[in-house]
Amino acid sequence: MSLQAFFRQLGRDLVTQKLRTFLTVFGITWGTVAVSLLLAFGLGLQRQQTRSMAGLGDRIVIAWPSRTSKPWQGVDRGRRILMRGEDILFLERSVPGVAAISPEMSTELKARWGTKVRAVRVSGVWPSYGAMRNMIPQEGGRFIDALDQARRRRVVFVGNEIAGDLFGTQDAVGKVVQLGGSPFTVIGVLQPKEQDSAYSGRDHSKFVIPESTFRALTGRRYLDDFIYKAERPKLNASLTLRIRNTLARRMHFDPSDDQAIQVWDTTEMFQFFDTFMLAFNVFLGVMGLLTLVVGGIGVSNIMNVVVDERTREIGIKMALGAKGRTILLQFLAETLVITAAGGAAGLLLAFGICRGVSHLGLEKTIGNPVLSPGIAILTTVSLGLIGFIAGYFPARDAARLDPVVAMKV
Amino acid sequence: MNWPFAQRDNGAPEGTNGRIIEMRGIQKVYDTGKIQVEALRGIDLTVERGEFVAVVGPSGSGKSTLLNLLGCLDTPTEGKYLLAGEPVAGMDRDGLAEVRNRRVGFVFQNFNLLPQLSALENVEMPMLFGGVPSRQRRERARKLLEQVGLGDRVEHKPTELSGGQMQRVAVARALAMEPDLILADEPTGNLDTASGSDVLSLLTELWRGGATLVVVTHDTALAERAPRIVEMRDGRIVDR
Ligand SMILES: Nc1ncnc2c1ncn2[C@@H]1O[C@H](COP(=O)(O)OP(=O)(O)O)[C@@H](O)[C@H]1O
Ligand SMILES: [Mg+2]
């Protein structure tokens, strides 16, 4: 049968079956919206959470030298482990697989600019700290570099909120603030970021200065913590083991003492979250799919009714020489067109809803839904499959009709 | 008038001696579970090209069953059937559909037009299944409707036509694929006397033009027009 004739027939079927067609298309649209929106919200939430988890750092390990919990070589437990910058340097040089490492010292200091005085959290770190902790400078600024560290420069990288607090709308870079009584030049302002976890205050309200400068300014010798990462997140656990062993030898504690150096491997958080999100997305997908299947059952029912109502017509067509295949294809194609129309409307609607929701300012809480190509493809494929199955059985029944019996209806 | 059938050169296949229908020992049993109905109990029938045969007999004697078998709408339980020399008894559904499409034109008592289609589209329908290109389809359908006297009704839906007009559309449709055989089951059964005789004249005209016709009828006026009458009783052909 020609395409033109097919579409005219389809048009007639759909018009004579207005309500039913509407309900069917609506059902499929509804199912499509459900599947794609659920998945889009899931993906949005996942991205949002990943982003805010990454605010703390890009799959880093944070380690705090603490007290021994086991006696070792005649020394009782409870001994304090004190580490300095050179221990970190030693680790960087002697432990294989360290992609980046930085010590961190921090304290609270008075910062003054003009008449404004604030108590701020100040960290002394190495240049590698910036990338590891996702501290990205805004346009026109930079993070601490090697020269700052080597020359003990009095430079400061400031959090975006404290920068706004101190300097208002003015450009912070180049301003000189008094920090602990010494003048510091602002070299960069933190690009705003999501951060849902922290260990020494939020980055947006922090000052970061070179570790060398920090020591000179405060006179402190020992670091509070250090952060590091392996080449790949999967290798963090084994790297941590090597670091602990190396430090045990160097600092003289029991290598099996996991309290001497306390470790927070943030990849575990990511891993847990990834697993959780996968389960969550599967759950959402299945829910949506069920809705779609219900829509498909609706389509199948309708096609059954259509076949019933058109039994006589089918018989006549067969008498005139229509083959089973022609009849099958006609009904199957009709179902697919109905499904496709409903699906297209659904995807468009879902896309529009995603757009609309993006303007509601929910980004910080549940994230903006993302209708990714993957989701669209997944939805389309399930839809096609459901349409095919929904149409196939009624169509096959139609194709198997006996023309003599069918014409008597 | 130049009707599209029969006298074509490609008419009867070779070796058939112009025989359109050749049935031998045809039986048809309807198996409805509990009871078996022997609708046809051994039919031998031969129809030559260009014949006009009226099939008569009491209700339930198997006339429609015979016509359905002749038109390959159904298959016999037993027996041999050559349609224009082609053995059709063992064919599958698609094969039969193709034979119906190419060789047979049906005219039914209740017209069996598709109500949602115009007269023109109804006549086009067999050509659609026969793979005739759309422009040719349209032209042919229009011409046929003109020939049955409905040139001014091509866009009408069946519901907008009288019974006689509907049956003439059906006749035009039956001619669409230039069939070897035209089968009509009580073609005047649903018509008043006037339109009945209209359709009757049309069929007679077709026959004079060379068509091979087998018509089942109760209508004595119709049967009398046919040079050959086949009478059925209890699934058998009886001598008159
Ligand atoms: N599909 C069928 N199933 C069972 N019995 C049938 C069927 N079609 C016809 N018959 C039976 O076959 C016999 C012949 O029917 P039919 O050919 O329609 O007779 P006619 O057309 O001469 O009135 C009747 O007894 C009828 O009841
Ligand atoms: Mg009958």
XYZ file of C-alpha atoms and ligand atoms in Angstrom:
677
model
C 0.000 0.000 0.000
C 1.298 3.453 -0.766
C 2.456 5.787 1.951
C -0.097 8.375 1.013
C -2.933 5.878 1.240
C -1.558 4.678 4.570
C -1.548 8.127 6.081
C -5.004 8.897 4.778
C -6.271 5.677 6.300
C -4.475 6.511 9.530
C -5.927 9.994 9.576
C -9.428 8.576 9.108
C -8.941 5.991 11.835
C -7.700 8.571 14.245
C -10.481 11.025 13.490
C -13.254 8.451 13.788
C -11.701 7.302 17.060
C -11.102 10.758 18.464
C -11.522 10.101 22.157
C -9.789 6.773 22.078
C -6.912 8.126 20.055
C -6.581 11.037 22.388
C -6.514 8.780 25.430
C -3.964 6.498 23.835
C -1.653 9.250 22.758
C -2.115 10.793 26.166
C -1.198 7.534 27.884
C 1.974 7.178 25.874
C 2.820 10.842 26.348
C 2.313 10.440 30.051
C 4.527 7.368 30.142
C 7.229 9.080 28.152
C 7.148 12.130 30.368
C 7.335 9.871 33.401
C 10.299 7.860 32.157
C 12.307 10.736 30.795
C 11.564 13.138 33.640
C 12.323 10.623 36.361
C 15.609 9.805 34.703
C 16.338 13.466 34.016
C 15.726 14.405 37.638
C 17.830 11.472 38.741
C 20.685 12.553 36.527
C 20.326 16.169 37.628
C 20.441 15.163 41.259
C 23.429 12.975 40.618
C 25.327 15.718 38.834
C 24.419 18.237 41.480
C 25.538 15.946 44.281
C 28.721 15.021 42.476
C 29.428 18.682 41.926
C 28.919 19.602 45.541
C 30.861 16.586 46.710
C 33.622 17.627 44.392
C 33.572 20.986 46.172
C 35.638 19.387 48.875
C 38.026 17.962 46.366
C 38.373 15.801 43.345
C 38.524 12.346 44.933
C 41.266 13.217 47.354
C 42.447 11.630 50.586
C 42.731 13.826 53.676
C 45.082 12.655 56.429
C 45.504 13.949 59.988
C 48.566 13.061 62.029
C 47.140 12.113 65.449
C 48.148 9.950 68.406
C 49.353 6.347 68.348
C 46.875 3.773 69.587
C 49.375 0.920 69.936
C 52.688 0.710 71.799
C 55.714 0.485 69.503
C 59.371 -0.195 70.165
C 59.069 0.423 73.873
C 57.076 3.614 73.552
C 53.633 3.568 75.052
C 50.513 4.350 73.077
C 49.146 7.877 72.972
C 52.274 9.454 71.542
C 51.566 12.421 69.338
C 52.670 12.209 65.708
C 54.099 15.517 64.629
C 54.735 16.105 60.961
C 56.368 18.923 59.072
C 56.519 20.070 55.498
C 59.696 18.090 54.869
C 57.898 14.856 55.768
C 55.428 15.606 52.998
C 58.308 16.347 50.654
C 59.787 13.004 51.640
C 56.508 11.229 50.890
C 56.252 12.948 47.534
C 59.709 11.785 46.594
C 59.833 8.292 48.046
C 56.319 6.883 47.775
C 55.441 5.732 44.249
C 52.048 6.648 42.834
C 51.555 10.050 44.443
C 49.890 12.226 41.821
C 49.674 15.283 44.061
C 50.222 16.037 47.714
C 50.130 19.107 49.904
C 50.481 19.832 53.604
C 47.964 22.079 55.267
C 48.270 24.213 58.342
C 45.424 26.319 59.486
C 44.486 28.791 62.125
C 42.226 31.734 62.677
C 43.661 35.205 62.139
C 42.401 38.747 62.066
C 42.058 40.198 58.624
C 41.642 43.909 58.143
C 40.868 45.936 55.087
C 40.227 49.599 55.626
C 37.906 49.749 58.593
C 36.596 46.207 58.248
C 38.008 43.608 60.573
C 37.115 39.939 60.326
C 38.315 36.772 61.970
C 39.084 34.383 59.129
C 40.238 30.824 58.808
C 43.661 30.818 57.121
C 45.314 27.798 55.546
C 48.934 27.486 54.565
C 49.337 25.113 51.661
C 51.359 24.158 48.605
C 50.388 25.110 45.056
C 49.120 21.574 44.307
C 46.426 22.121 46.923
C 44.382 24.351 44.615
C 43.657 21.782 41.921
C 43.148 18.967 44.417
C 40.576 20.917 46.377
C 38.883 22.331 43.304
C 39.789 25.862 44.274
C 39.536 27.523 40.925
C 40.333 31.237 40.678
C 37.888 33.639 39.093
C 38.917 35.518 35.928
C 41.877 37.785 36.498
C 43.194 35.896 39.491
C 45.374 32.897 40.246
C 46.106 30.378 42.937
C 49.349 30.224 44.922
C 52.283 29.132 42.786
C 55.696 27.599 43.372
C 57.445 30.942 43.486
C 55.084 32.196 46.184
C 55.975 29.150 48.242
C 59.706 29.375 47.539
C 59.947 33.084 48.306
C 57.526 33.056 51.176
C 55.537 35.738 49.463
C 52.805 37.499 51.385
C 50.063 36.669 48.962
C 46.575 35.417 49.693
C 43.907 33.547 47.749
C 40.517 34.496 49.213
C 37.158 32.751 49.329
C 34.429 34.381 47.276
C 32.132 35.194 50.190
C 34.748 36.710 52.429
C 35.992 38.643 49.396
C 32.500 40.052 48.882
C 32.267 40.828 52.575
C 35.552 42.713 52.656
C 35.728 44.349 49.257
C 32.082 44.571 48.237
C 31.757 44.937 44.513
C 35.324 46.099 44.032
C 37.880 43.907 42.326
C 39.713 42.124 45.144
C 42.788 41.158 43.138
C 45.687 43.505 43.881
C 44.173 44.796 47.119
C 46.403 44.658 50.149
C 44.857 43.307 53.349
C 46.350 43.167 56.800
C 46.558 39.553 57.964
C 47.911 38.825 61.429
C 49.412 42.287 61.328
C 51.243 41.850 58.018
C 50.256 43.169 54.608
C 49.142 40.492 52.091
C 48.363 41.048 48.441
C 45.220 39.350 47.122
C 46.180 37.255 44.061
C 42.914 35.493 43.370
C 39.311 34.987 44.402
C 37.660 31.589 44.568
C 35.169 30.814 41.834
C 31.900 30.035 43.616
C 31.358 26.309 44.014
C 29.068 23.859 45.701
C 30.532 22.251 48.747
C 28.604 19.900 50.974
C 31.384 18.722 53.231
C 34.387 20.329 54.846
C 36.950 19.750 57.592
C 38.192 23.266 58.368
C 35.504 25.704 57.381
C 33.927 26.397 54.012
C 36.269 27.399 51.224
C 34.166 30.428 50.353
C 35.094 32.079 53.651
C 38.725 31.057 53.802
C 42.104 32.643 53.152
C 44.771 30.473 51.582
C 48.442 31.465 51.742
C 51.722 29.686 50.957
C 52.749 27.145 53.592
C 56.179 28.750 53.899
C 54.621 32.144 54.524
C 52.207 30.593 57.037
C 55.092 29.196 59.096
C 56.956 32.465 59.027
C 53.833 34.386 60.005
C 52.658 32.131 62.831
C 55.884 30.490 63.923
C 54.219 27.092 63.798
C 56.247 24.058 62.761
C 53.806 21.204 62.532
C 51.095 20.719 59.998
C 47.473 20.000 60.842
C 46.767 17.704 57.943
C 47.863 16.808 54.451
C 45.934 15.879 51.366
C 46.936 13.710 48.445
C 45.595 11.716 45.556
C 46.728 8.863 43.353
C 46.765 8.859 39.569
C 43.322 7.308 39.550
C 40.675 7.256 42.295
C 40.800 3.461 42.370
C 44.443 3.586 43.411
C 43.843 5.828 46.422
C 43.383 2.933 48.841
C 46.675 1.256 47.987
C 48.478 4.587 47.990
C 47.168 5.255 51.478
C 48.572 1.926 52.584
C 52.017 2.756 51.199
C 51.963 6.190 52.777
C 51.024 4.749 56.144
C 53.829 2.192 55.964
C 56.389 4.779 54.936
C 55.326 7.123 57.684
C 55.314 4.303 60.244
C 58.957 3.683 59.528
C 59.849 7.353 59.451
C 57.805 8.449 62.428
C 58.248 5.194 64.369
C 54.813 3.830 64.923
C 53.191 0.468 64.401
C 52.345 0.131 60.669
C 49.095 -1.576 61.687
C 48.121 1.401 63.842
C 45.417 3.116 61.848
C 44.898 5.825 64.468
C 48.363 7.356 64.282
C 47.479 8.913 60.956
C 43.740 9.303 60.527
C 42.568 9.123 56.975
C 39.443 10.201 55.128
C 39.374 8.800 51.621
C 36.706 10.861 49.874
C 36.561 8.400 46.953
C 34.614 6.125 49.272
C 31.966 8.794 49.472
C 31.917 9.034 45.681
C 31.808 5.289 45.309
C 28.955 4.945 47.731
C 27.164 7.763 46.043
C 27.683 6.348 42.553
C 26.300 3.000 43.646
C 23.416 4.675 45.385
C 22.618 6.821 42.366
C 22.777 3.848 40.049
C 20.267 2.009 42.207
C 18.152 5.118 42.450
C 18.183 5.673 38.695
C 17.317 2.052 38.018
C 14.429 2.430 40.434
C 13.238 5.601 38.724
C 13.678 4.045 35.305
C 11.675 0.991 36.273
C 8.900 3.155 37.701
C 8.780 5.173 34.525
C 8.944 2.085 32.372
C 6.004 0.573 34.221
C 4.001 3.685 33.504
C 4.994 3.354 29.881
C 4.040 -0.316 29.853
C 0.619 0.616 31.203
C 0.360 3.061 28.312
C 1.424 0.271 25.969
C -1.296 -1.999 27.298
C -3.720 0.820 26.600
C -2.470 1.044 23.030
C -2.767 -2.695 22.622
C -6.344 -2.624 23.915
C -7.243 0.131 21.569
C -5.693 -1.625 18.621
C -7.664 -4.711 19.577
C -10.852 -2.702 19.526
C -9.831 -1.106 16.254
C -9.220 -4.520 14.721
C -12.580 -5.693 16.047
C -14.374 -2.717 14.638
C -12.638 -3.047 11.351
C -12.985 -6.801 10.987
C -15.405 -6.369 8.127
C -13.154 -3.889 6.397
C -10.236 -6.276 6.775
C -12.325 -9.079 5.284
C -13.278 -6.906 2.319
C -9.694 -5.875 1.734
C -8.581 -9.478 1.853
C -11.289 -10.431 -0.624
C -9.904 -7.759 -2.931
C -6.437 -9.245 -2.682
C -4.783 -7.707 0.388
C -2.184 -10.102 1.757
C -1.808 -10.863 5.457
C 1.438 -8.942 5.470
C -0.278 -5.816 4.128
C -2.898 -5.935 6.866
C -0.268 -6.655 9.534
C 1.910 -3.797 8.421
C -1.017 -1.413 8.283
C -2.012 -2.027 11.890
C 1.532 -2.241 13.155
C 2.427 1.000 11.453
C -0.683 2.648 12.843
C 0.295 1.625 16.345
C 3.825 2.812 15.834
C 2.630 6.161 14.532
C 0.341 6.597 17.543
C 3.187 5.608 19.842
C 5.641 7.857 18.073
C 3.248 10.803 18.245
C 2.681 10.244 21.951
C 6.380 9.740 22.525
C 7.420 12.840 20.624
C 4.878 14.903 22.547
C 6.145 13.342 25.764
C 9.785 14.059 25.053
C 8.972 17.619 24.072
C 6.929 18.098 27.190
C 9.659 16.598 29.346
C 12.197 18.841 27.677
C 10.004 21.858 28.342
C 9.504 20.853 31.962
C 13.255 20.436 32.405
C 13.709 23.909 30.980
C 11.039 25.347 33.241
C 12.373 23.655 36.359
C 15.834 25.038 35.619
C 14.392 28.497 36.230
C 12.935 27.614 39.612
C 16.263 27.887 41.405
C 16.270 24.348 42.727
C 19.803 23.829 41.539
C 21.288 23.899 45.043
C 18.872 21.347 46.460
C 17.857 18.758 43.900
C 19.832 19.998 40.934
C 18.486 20.841 37.519
C 16.993 17.901 35.637
C 19.077 16.904 32.639
C 17.419 15.316 29.622
C 20.595 13.819 28.247
C 20.820 12.170 24.817
C 21.269 8.881 26.651
C 17.946 9.326 28.426
C 16.216 10.382 25.218
C 17.575 7.331 23.410
C 16.654 4.997 26.240
C 13.129 6.392 26.319
C 12.769 6.189 22.547
C 13.997 2.620 22.400
C 11.670 1.463 25.182
C 8.859 3.331 23.507
C 9.540 1.733 20.129
C 9.667 -1.678 21.737
C 6.443 -1.120 23.638
C 4.728 0.240 20.549
C 5.847 -2.737 18.541
C 4.672 -5.264 21.091
C 1.418 -3.386 21.667
C 0.711 -3.329 17.963
C 2.020 -6.700 16.974
C -0.553 -8.983 18.544
C -3.685 -7.129 17.441
C -2.119 -6.732 14.003
C -1.316 -10.417 13.792
C -4.875 -11.294 14.781
C -6.094 -9.007 12.022
C -3.800 -10.615 9.467
C -5.038 -14.088 10.400
C -8.717 -13.335 9.904
C -10.644 -15.550 7.519
C -11.996 -13.231 4.822
C -15.346 -15.036 4.462
C -16.016 -14.939 8.202
C -14.689 -11.407 8.564
C -16.979 -10.079 5.828
C -20.044 -11.530 7.541
C -19.455 -9.435 10.658
C -18.227 -0.033 -24.936
C -14.816 -1.424 -24.325
C -14.832 -3.420 -21.108
C -11.578 -4.469 -19.548
C -11.506 -8.261 -19.560
C -11.897 -11.517 -21.373
C -11.245 -10.653 -24.977
C -7.718 -9.621 -24.068
C -5.103 -11.577 -26.021
C -3.457 -12.753 -22.841
C -6.835 -14.183 -21.852
C -6.920 -17.914 -21.362
C -3.670 -19.572 -20.467
C -2.435 -22.187 -22.896
C -3.782 -25.709 -22.615
C -6.994 -24.660 -20.934
C -8.992 -24.497 -24.136
C -10.450 -21.260 -22.901
C -11.610 -22.937 -19.731
C -11.843 -20.522 -16.833
C -13.254 -22.853 -14.219
C -12.582 -26.514 -13.899
C -13.741 -28.178 -10.693
C -13.554 -31.917 -10.040
C -14.987 -33.680 -7.004
C -15.046 -30.574 -4.839
C -16.222 -31.105 -1.286
C -16.484 -28.605 1.499
C -17.059 -29.627 5.083
C -17.490 -26.988 7.773
C -16.165 -28.384 10.998
C -17.850 -26.433 13.760
C -16.632 -28.616 16.591
C -19.640 -30.776 17.438
C -21.327 -30.894 14.081
C -19.811 -31.204 10.671
C -21.726 -29.518 7.887
C -21.205 -30.960 4.445
C -21.879 -27.817 2.443
C -20.632 -29.237 -0.846
C -20.727 -32.961 -1.561
C -18.816 -33.421 -4.770
C -19.078 -30.671 -7.345
C -17.938 -31.047 -10.924
C -18.184 -27.799 -12.817
C -16.622 -26.418 -15.951
C -17.101 -22.860 -17.177
C -15.699 -21.629 -20.477
C -14.420 -18.162 -21.070
C -17.244 -15.801 -21.928
C -19.984 -17.857 -20.312
C -22.734 -16.381 -18.174
C -23.788 -18.898 -15.554
C -26.568 -18.412 -13.044
C -26.406 -20.564 -9.920
C -29.820 -21.174 -8.385
C -31.195 -23.346 -5.624
C -32.846 -23.216 -2.219
C -31.314 -21.416 0.685
C -28.644 -23.471 2.385
C -27.955 -25.567 -0.707
C -24.318 -24.399 -0.876
C -24.440 -21.651 -3.501
C -22.422 -19.128 -1.537
C -19.973 -21.777 -0.442
C -19.435 -22.721 -4.065
C -18.960 -19.114 -5.064
C -16.432 -18.540 -2.280
C -14.463 -21.523 -3.454
C -14.658 -20.346 -7.059
C -13.302 -16.982 -5.947
C -10.526 -18.491 -3.817
C -11.935 -16.851 -0.714
C -11.984 -20.283 0.840
C -10.346 -23.617 0.167
C -12.131 -26.940 -0.512
C -11.838 -29.855 1.878
C -11.474 -32.211 -1.020
C -11.176 -32.003 -4.797
C -9.331 -30.343 -7.628
C -9.821 -26.803 -8.863
C -8.124 -25.088 -11.773
C -8.802 -21.378 -12.128
C -7.794 -20.230 -15.601
C -5.576 -23.297 -15.743
C -3.894 -22.562 -12.435
C -4.277 -25.168 -9.682
C -5.343 -23.232 -6.599
C -6.330 -26.011 -4.220
C -3.012 -26.226 -2.409
C -2.153 -22.546 -2.265
C -1.347 -20.673 0.926
C -3.216 -17.576 2.090
C -0.953 -15.103 0.353
C -1.031 -17.100 -2.865
C -4.818 -17.108 -2.786
C -4.887 -13.382 -2.065
C -2.824 -12.795 -5.152
C -5.056 -15.012 -7.305
C -8.132 -13.175 -6.039
C -6.498 -9.900 -6.794
C -5.429 -10.778 -10.343
C -8.168 -13.096 -11.550
C -11.388 -12.534 -9.662
C -13.803 -9.643 -9.345
C -16.428 -9.940 -6.622
C -19.867 -8.369 -6.419
C -21.620 -9.004 -3.097
C -25.230 -8.839 -2.047
C -24.461 -6.199 0.573
C -22.050 -4.294 -1.699
C -19.139 -4.532 0.784
C -17.849 -1.081 -0.029
C -15.578 0.606 2.500
C -17.834 3.273 4.010
C -15.097 5.753 4.823
C -13.753 5.809 1.271
C -15.092 7.653 -1.748
C -16.415 5.722 -4.757
C -13.144 6.424 -6.537
C -11.027 5.148 -3.655
C -13.183 2.037 -3.385
C -12.560 1.244 -7.022
C -8.855 1.933 -6.554
C -8.564 -0.496 -3.656
C -7.832 -3.731 -5.608
C -5.276 -1.866 -7.720
C -3.641 -0.653 -4.519
C -3.068 -4.256 -3.473
C -2.082 -5.159 -7.030
C 0.701 -2.602 -6.969
C -0.688 -0.376 -9.743
C 0.995 3.044 -9.656
C -1.182 5.727 -8.137
C -1.727 7.870 -11.222
C -2.754 4.870 -13.315
C -4.963 3.722 -10.485
C -6.761 7.000 -10.382
C -7.279 7.220 -14.116
C -8.531 3.668 -14.393
C -10.903 4.019 -11.460
C -12.352 7.201 -12.898
C -12.849 5.606 -16.289
C -14.551 2.543 -14.822
C -16.907 4.714 -12.793
C -17.770 6.582 -15.960
C -18.450 3.289 -17.700
C -20.909 2.199 -15.014
C -22.580 5.579 -15.281
C -21.220 7.178 -12.137
C -18.799 9.657 -13.683
C -20.437 12.416 -11.665
C -20.291 10.529 -8.353
C -16.598 9.719 -8.024
C -16.066 11.686 -4.816
C -19.257 10.453 -3.140
C -19.091 8.235 -0.109
C -21.152 5.008 -0.249
C -23.632 6.474 2.255
C -24.287 9.286 -0.209
C -25.246 6.834 -2.936
C -28.390 4.780 -3.600
C -28.299 0.991 -3.399
C -28.167 0.646 -7.165
C -25.355 3.161 -7.379
C -23.416 1.376 -4.640
C -23.728 -1.893 -6.517
C -22.492 -0.223 -9.679
C -19.452 1.051 -7.752
C -18.931 -2.548 -6.645
C -19.100 -3.708 -10.263
C -16.556 -1.084 -11.266
C -14.347 -2.253 -8.408
C -14.709 -5.864 -9.565
C -13.411 -4.831 -12.993
C -10.437 -2.868 -11.678
C -7.798 -5.573 -12.047
C -9.117 -6.863 -15.388
C -10.262 -10.186 -13.903
C -10.717 -13.476 -15.713
C -13.859 -14.148 -13.758
C -16.598 -12.039 -12.239
C -18.476 -13.594 -9.340
C -21.661 -12.141 -7.943
C -23.544 -13.454 -4.918
C -27.152 -12.266 -5.030
C -26.137 -8.939 -6.585
C -29.729 -7.726 -6.748
C -30.796 -9.206 -3.416
C -30.669 -5.918 -1.553
C -32.050 -3.749 -4.335
C -35.513 -2.586 -5.309
C -36.849 -3.853 -8.633
C -35.799 -0.801 -10.637
C -32.179 -0.644 -9.459
C -32.074 -4.440 -9.538
C -32.863 -4.452 -13.228
C -30.327 -1.640 -13.670
C -27.575 -3.780 -12.231
C -28.854 -6.717 -14.165
C -28.553 -4.770 -17.415
C -25.032 -3.763 -16.455
C -24.032 -7.370 -15.840
C -25.604 -8.459 -19.097
C -23.725 -5.712 -20.869
C -20.489 -6.947 -19.332
C -21.211 -10.425 -20.544
C -21.953 -9.202 -24.062
C -18.620 -7.369 -23.856
C -16.913 -10.705 -23.247
C -16.879 -11.175 -19.485
C -17.137 -14.545 -17.806
C -19.840 -14.335 -15.178
C -21.020 -16.642 -12.424
C -23.978 -15.199 -10.571
C -25.771 -16.699 -7.599
C -29.369 -15.570 -7.534
C -32.897 -16.047 -6.322
C -34.066 -13.576 -8.873
C -35.827 -15.425 -11.674
C -35.559 -12.384 -13.944
C -31.807 -12.515 -13.545
C -31.573 -16.266 -13.960
C -33.627 -16.102 -17.142
C -31.112 -13.731 -18.689
C -28.349 -16.314 -18.231
C -27.881 -18.808 -21.082
C -26.795 -21.463 -18.599
C -28.356 -22.251 -15.268
C -26.748 -24.459 -12.628
C -29.153 -25.663 -9.975
C -27.972 -26.766 -6.574
C -29.589 -28.878 -3.893
C -28.017 -30.183 -0.704
C -24.491 -29.443 -1.789
C -24.838 -31.034 -5.174
C -25.486 -29.825 -8.682
C -28.701 -31.306 -10.008
C -29.845 -31.709 -13.581
C -32.809 -29.631 -14.620
N -18.811 -20.774 7.989
C -19.702 -21.783 8.078
N -19.632 -22.614 9.137
C -20.509 -23.659 9.232
N -21.454 -23.901 8.368
C -21.578 -23.090 7.297
C -20.704 -21.997 7.102
N -21.049 -21.359 5.948
C -22.111 -22.073 5.450
N -22.413 -23.089 6.249
C -23.436 -24.054 6.028
O -23.234 -24.613 4.757
C -24.448 -24.804 4.104
C -24.450 -24.052 2.783
O -24.458 -22.671 3.035
P -24.414 -21.550 1.911
O -23.363 -21.947 0.952
O -24.326 -20.247 2.543
O -25.833 -21.755 1.240
P -26.621 -20.768 0.285
O -25.734 -19.672 -0.122
O -27.030 -21.644 -0.845
O -27.798 -20.315 1.047
C -25.537 -24.321 5.041
O -26.073 -25.436 5.714
C -24.817 -23.444 5.984
O -25.416 -23.457 7.248
Mg -25.956 -17.584 0.098
